[in-house]
Amino acid sequence: AQSVTQLDSHVSVSEGTPVLLRCNYSSSYSPSLFWYVQHPNKGLQLLLKYTSAATLVKGINGFEAEFKKSETSFHLTKPSAHMSDAAEYFCVVSDDNDSWGKFQFGAGTQVVVTP
Amino acid sequence: NAGVTQTPKFRVLKTGQSMTLLCAQDMNHEYMYWYRQDPGMGLRLIHYSVGEGTTAKGEVPDGYNVSRLKKQNFLLGLESAAPSQTSVYFCASSRGRQNSNQPQHFGDGTRLSIL
């Protein structure tokens, strides 16, 4: 069975400061991990994905995430927050063993960016 | 390049009414999915399809039916709407298995209220 826990439901940062969104997962097999972003009244957009290649994954808009198997974590970071980063972020896990690759979504982290 | 298009964008129904949500994708994707998004719960899979003419149940299928008569379209039906089905519904598609380096592409959602 697979599951994902986003450790913070809300994160507030000042513009220009670093952003850290925490995600822990559990998976019986080799997982694929994703981060998606959802802006208000929009669908989800893929930020980045980990699929057993490099453990440090770079995504769009300056985001990156590091896969740490020993800690079962896949935290998302950005060195300097921009006002446009205000959105909800979802961590997603999928087991390679699934025949059709079910996605398990975290509950989401709402990011607020203050000037 | 439209991607995934959902219609309608908003709808208000009375309890007991029926309706169909339409999802269309122009990327020739094999896999399509219907999710519902409720506050604090992430996205939960209702039904999915791994190809034209196929459908399968997800996590929360009760009260919904789906059809995939054409590869590009995936319809979600509510036969007798209930207030518990008030939610935001998202359709997504992907080229193949979710965890084979193939992310999901999402529509902008349908906001459905059941009175």
GROMACS .gro file of C-alpha atoms in nm:
model
  230
    1ALA     CA    1   0.000   0.000   0.000
    2GLN     CA    2   0.113   0.353  -0.063
    3SER     CA    3   0.040   0.675   0.120
    4VAL     CA    4   0.166   1.029   0.137
    5THR     CA    5   0.167   1.284   0.417
    6GLN     CA    6   0.219   1.653   0.370
    7LEU     CA    7   0.339   1.775   0.704
    8ASP     CA    8   0.210   2.132   0.678
    9SER     CA    9  -0.138   2.231   0.571
   10HIS     CA   10  -0.039   2.599   0.548
   11VAL     CA   11   0.295   2.771   0.494
   12SER     CA   12   0.344   3.147   0.501
   13VAL     CA   13   0.662   3.303   0.365
   14SER     CA   14   0.784   3.649   0.280
   15GLU     CA   15   0.868   3.734  -0.078
   16GLY     CA   16   1.235   3.665  -0.145
   17THR     CA   17   1.276   3.409   0.136
   18PRO     CA   18   1.315   3.032   0.094
   19VAL     CA   19   1.020   2.798   0.067
   20LEU     CA   20   1.017   2.447   0.214
   21LEU     CA   21   0.720   2.214   0.170
   22ARG     CA   22   0.753   1.880   0.343
   23CYS     CA   23   0.630   1.546   0.213
   24ASN     CA   24   0.676   1.197   0.356
   25TYR     CA   25   0.564   0.887   0.176
   26SER     CA   26   0.524   0.517   0.227
   27SER     CA   27   0.548   0.268  -0.052
   28SER     CA   28   0.594  -0.105  -0.073
   29TYR     CA   29   0.789  -0.082  -0.395
   30SER     CA   30   0.998   0.163  -0.588
   31PRO     CA   31   0.791   0.477  -0.592
   32SER     CA   32   0.749   0.751  -0.843
   33LEU     CA   33   0.696   1.087  -0.676
   34PHE     CA   34   0.551   1.407  -0.810
   35TRP     CA   35   0.481   1.760  -0.698
   36TYR     CA   36   0.188   1.946  -0.850
   37VAL     CA   37   0.081   2.307  -0.806
   38GLN     CA   38  -0.275   2.436  -0.819
   39HIS     CA   39  -0.347   2.805  -0.861
   40PRO     CA   40  -0.692   2.935  -0.767
   41ASN     CA   41  -0.970   2.805  -0.990
   42LYS     CA   42  -0.725   2.612  -1.202
   43GLY     CA   43  -0.632   2.250  -1.253
   44LEU     CA   44  -0.314   2.089  -1.127
   45GLN     CA   45   0.012   2.158  -1.305
   46LEU     CA   46   0.315   1.932  -1.280
   47LEU     CA   47   0.613   2.097  -1.108
   48LEU     CA   48   0.854   1.805  -1.110
   49LYS     CA   49   0.880   1.428  -1.088
   50TYR     CA   50   1.113   1.167  -0.946
   51THR     CA   51   1.129   0.831  -1.122
   52SER     CA   52   1.443   0.658  -0.985
   53ALA     CA   53   1.700   0.862  -1.174
   54ALA     CA   54   1.881   1.149  -1.000
   55THR     CA   55   1.771   1.200  -0.640
   56LEU     CA   56   1.778   1.579  -0.676
   57VAL     CA   57   1.508   1.678  -0.919
   58LYS     CA   58   1.474   2.021  -1.073
   59GLY     CA   59   1.139   2.146  -1.186
   60ILE     CA   60   0.976   2.450  -1.333
   61ASN     CA   61   0.976   2.800  -1.183
   62GLY     CA   62   1.290   2.741  -0.976
   63PHE     CA   63   1.153   2.457  -0.763
   64GLU     CA   64   1.348   2.146  -0.679
   65ALA     CA   65   1.296   1.839  -0.463
   66GLU     CA   66   1.525   1.579  -0.312
   67PHE     CA   67   1.434   1.214  -0.283
   68LYS     CA   68   1.568   1.063   0.040
   69LYS     CA   69   1.492   0.694   0.059
   70SER     CA   70   1.629   0.653   0.413
   71GLU     CA   71   1.394   0.923   0.538
   72THR     CA   72   1.108   0.837   0.299
   73SER     CA   73   1.086   1.205   0.217
   74PHE     CA   74   1.046   1.416  -0.094
   75HIS     CA   75   1.056   1.778   0.024
   76LEU     CA   76   1.001   2.064  -0.218
   77THR     CA   77   1.215   2.376  -0.198
   78LYS     CA   78   1.267   2.708  -0.369
   79PRO     CA   79   1.546   2.950  -0.275
   80SER     CA   80   1.345   3.268  -0.316
   81ALA     CA   81   0.967   3.293  -0.308
   82HIS     CA   82   0.779   3.504  -0.556
   83MET     CA   83   0.428   3.640  -0.519
   84SER     CA   84   0.318   3.413  -0.804
   85ASP     CA   85   0.412   3.109  -0.594
   86ALA     CA   86   0.102   3.158  -0.380
   87ALA     CA   87  -0.097   2.844  -0.453
   88GLU     CA   88  -0.174   2.498  -0.321
   89TYR     CA   89   0.087   2.228  -0.363
   90PHE     CA   90   0.027   1.854  -0.375
   91CYS     CA   91   0.275   1.573  -0.321
   92VAL     CA   92   0.183   1.254  -0.507
   93VAL     CA   93   0.318   0.900  -0.484
   94SER     CA   94   0.273   0.612  -0.725
   95ASP     CA   95   0.400   0.256  -0.689
   96ASP     CA   96   0.589   0.102  -0.980
   97ASN     CA   97   0.427  -0.227  -0.892
   98ASP     CA   98   0.076  -0.114  -0.975
   99SER     CA   99  -0.044  -0.240  -1.309
  100TRP     CA  100  -0.199   0.092  -1.387
  101GLY     CA  101  -0.003   0.315  -1.151
  102LYS     CA  102  -0.249   0.457  -0.903
  103PHE     CA  103  -0.175   0.810  -0.786
  104GLN     CA  104  -0.207   0.880  -0.413
  105PHE     CA  105  -0.243   1.250  -0.340
  106GLY     CA  106  -0.143   1.427  -0.023
  107ALA     CA  107  -0.393   1.661   0.141
  108GLY     CA  108  -0.213   1.965   0.006
  109THR     CA  109  -0.014   2.259   0.144
  110GLN     CA  110  -0.148   2.609   0.098
  111VAL     CA  111   0.132   2.860   0.042
  112VAL     CA  112   0.083   3.227   0.123
  113VAL     CA  113   0.346   3.477   0.010
  114THR     CA  114   0.355   3.816   0.181
  115PRO     CA  115   0.525   4.125   0.036
  116ASN     CA  116  -0.324   2.336  -2.790
  117ALA     CA  117  -0.630   2.280  -2.570
  118GLY     CA  118  -0.503   1.986  -2.359
  119VAL     CA  119  -0.783   1.870  -2.129
  120THR     CA  120  -1.115   2.053  -2.151
  121GLN     CA  121  -1.396   2.012  -1.902
  122THR     CA  122  -1.755   2.124  -1.951
  123PRO     CA  123  -1.940   2.277  -1.782
  124LYS     CA  124  -1.720   2.490  -1.554
  125PHE     CA  125  -1.994   2.554  -1.298
  126ARG     CA  126  -2.327   2.392  -1.224
  127VAL     CA  127  -2.590   2.404  -0.952
  128LEU     CA  128  -2.826   2.110  -0.919
  129LYS     CA  129  -3.114   2.018  -0.695
  130THR     CA  130  -3.105   1.695  -0.499
  131GLY     CA  131  -3.222   1.407  -0.717
  132GLN     CA  132  -3.139   1.568  -1.049
  133SER     CA  133  -2.904   1.402  -1.293
  134MET     CA  134  -2.625   1.544  -1.504
  135THR     CA  135  -2.322   1.451  -1.709
  136LEU     CA  136  -1.979   1.610  -1.694
  137LEU     CA  137  -1.777   1.597  -2.011
  138CYS     CA  138  -1.401   1.567  -2.039
  139ALA     CA  139  -1.222   1.592  -2.372
  140GLN     CA  140  -0.849   1.559  -2.441
  141ASP     CA  141  -0.666   1.624  -2.764
  142MET     CA  142  -0.334   1.459  -2.678
  143ASN     CA  143  -0.426   1.105  -2.789
  144HIS     CA  144  -0.379   0.980  -2.433
  145GLU     CA  145  -0.482   0.627  -2.344
  146TYR     CA  146  -0.555   0.682  -1.975
  147MET     CA  147  -0.820   0.915  -1.838
  148TYR     CA  148  -0.935   0.981  -1.482
  149TRP     CA  149  -1.207   1.155  -1.284
  150TYR     CA  150  -1.126   1.297  -0.942
  151ARG     CA  151  -1.314   1.494  -0.685
  152GLN     CA  152  -1.143   1.754  -0.468
  153ASP     CA  153  -1.274   1.838  -0.125
  154PRO     CA  154  -1.110   2.072   0.129
  155GLY     CA  155  -0.826   1.910   0.322
  156MET     CA  156  -0.856   1.578   0.137
  157GLY     CA  157  -0.648   1.622  -0.174
  158LEU     CA  158  -0.783   1.455  -0.484
  159ARG     CA  159  -0.969   1.126  -0.467
  160LEU     CA  160  -1.012   0.904  -0.767
  161ILE     CA  161  -1.370   0.830  -0.869
  162HIS     CA  162  -1.328   0.625  -1.186
  163TYR     CA  163  -1.063   0.578  -1.448
  164SER     CA  164  -1.015   0.432  -1.794
  165VAL     CA  165  -0.712   0.264  -1.947
  166GLY     CA  166  -0.840   0.289  -2.303
  167GLU     CA  167  -1.139   0.335  -2.527
  168GLY     CA  168  -1.430   0.122  -2.415
  169THR     CA  169  -1.283   0.047  -2.070
  170THR     CA  170  -1.371   0.183  -1.728
  171ALA     CA  171  -1.282   0.089  -1.372
  172LYS     CA  172  -1.369   0.200  -1.020
  173GLY     CA  173  -1.142   0.417  -0.814
  174GLU     CA  174  -1.151   0.505  -0.444
  175VAL     CA  175  -1.494   0.671  -0.428
  176PRO     CA  176  -1.711   0.540  -0.714
  177ASP     CA  177  -2.049   0.521  -0.539
  178GLY     CA  178  -2.314   0.746  -0.693
  179TYR     CA  179  -2.121   0.797  -1.017
  180ASN     CA  180  -2.104   0.625  -1.354
  181VAL     CA  181  -1.865   0.678  -1.642
  182SER     CA  182  -1.832   0.597  -2.008
  183ARG     CA  183  -1.546   0.608  -2.259
  184LEU     CA  184  -1.704   0.547  -2.596
  185LYS     CA  185  -1.439   0.752  -2.775
  186LYS     CA  186  -1.073   0.767  -2.688
  187GLN     CA  187  -1.073   1.144  -2.651
  188ASN     CA  188  -1.382   1.170  -2.428
  189PHE     CA  189  -1.454   1.054  -2.075
  190LEU     CA  190  -1.798   1.123  -1.932
  191LEU     CA  191  -1.890   1.131  -1.565
  192GLY     CA  192  -2.256   1.088  -1.475
  193LEU     CA  193  -2.451   1.157  -1.158
  194GLU     CA  194  -2.781   0.970  -1.181
  195SER     CA  195  -2.941   1.116  -0.869
  196ALA     CA  196  -2.740   1.402  -0.723
  197ALA     CA  197  -2.693   1.425  -0.347
  198PRO     CA  198  -2.558   1.716  -0.137
  199SER     CA  199  -2.254   1.500  -0.049
  200GLN     CA  200  -2.154   1.521  -0.413
  201THR     CA  201  -2.097   1.893  -0.389
  202SER     CA  202  -1.734   1.922  -0.489
  203VAL     CA  203  -1.487   2.030  -0.752
  204TYR     CA  204  -1.442   1.762  -1.017
  205PHE     CA  205  -1.123   1.725  -1.213
  206CYS     CA  206  -1.054   1.523  -1.521
  207ALA     CA  207  -0.703   1.417  -1.611
  208SER     CA  208  -0.533   1.218  -1.882
  209SER     CA  209  -0.197   1.054  -1.931
  210ARG     CA  210  -0.013   0.879  -2.209
  211GLY     CA  211   0.027   0.551  -2.027
  212ARG     CA  212   0.083   0.413  -1.684
  213GLN     CA  213   0.096   0.693  -1.432
  214ASN     CA  214   0.434   0.589  -1.297
  215SER     CA  215   0.614   0.525  -1.624
  216ASN     CA  216   0.748   0.881  -1.644
  217GLN     CA  217   0.411   0.992  -1.767
  218PRO     CA  218   0.252   1.265  -1.559
  219GLN     CA  219  -0.115   1.343  -1.562
  220HIS     CA  220  -0.254   1.648  -1.741
  221PHE     CA  221  -0.549   1.813  -1.570
  222GLY     CA  222  -0.846   2.016  -1.679
  223ASP     CA  223  -0.948   2.334  -1.497
  224GLY     CA  224  -1.227   2.162  -1.306
  225THR     CA  225  -1.604   2.167  -1.277
  226ARG     CA  226  -1.750   2.327  -0.965
  227LEU     CA  227  -2.068   2.145  -0.878
  228SER     CA  228  -2.311   2.242  -0.603
  229ILE     CA  229  -2.603   2.022  -0.501
  230LEU     CA  230  -2.878   2.197  -0.309
   0.00000   0.00000   0.00000
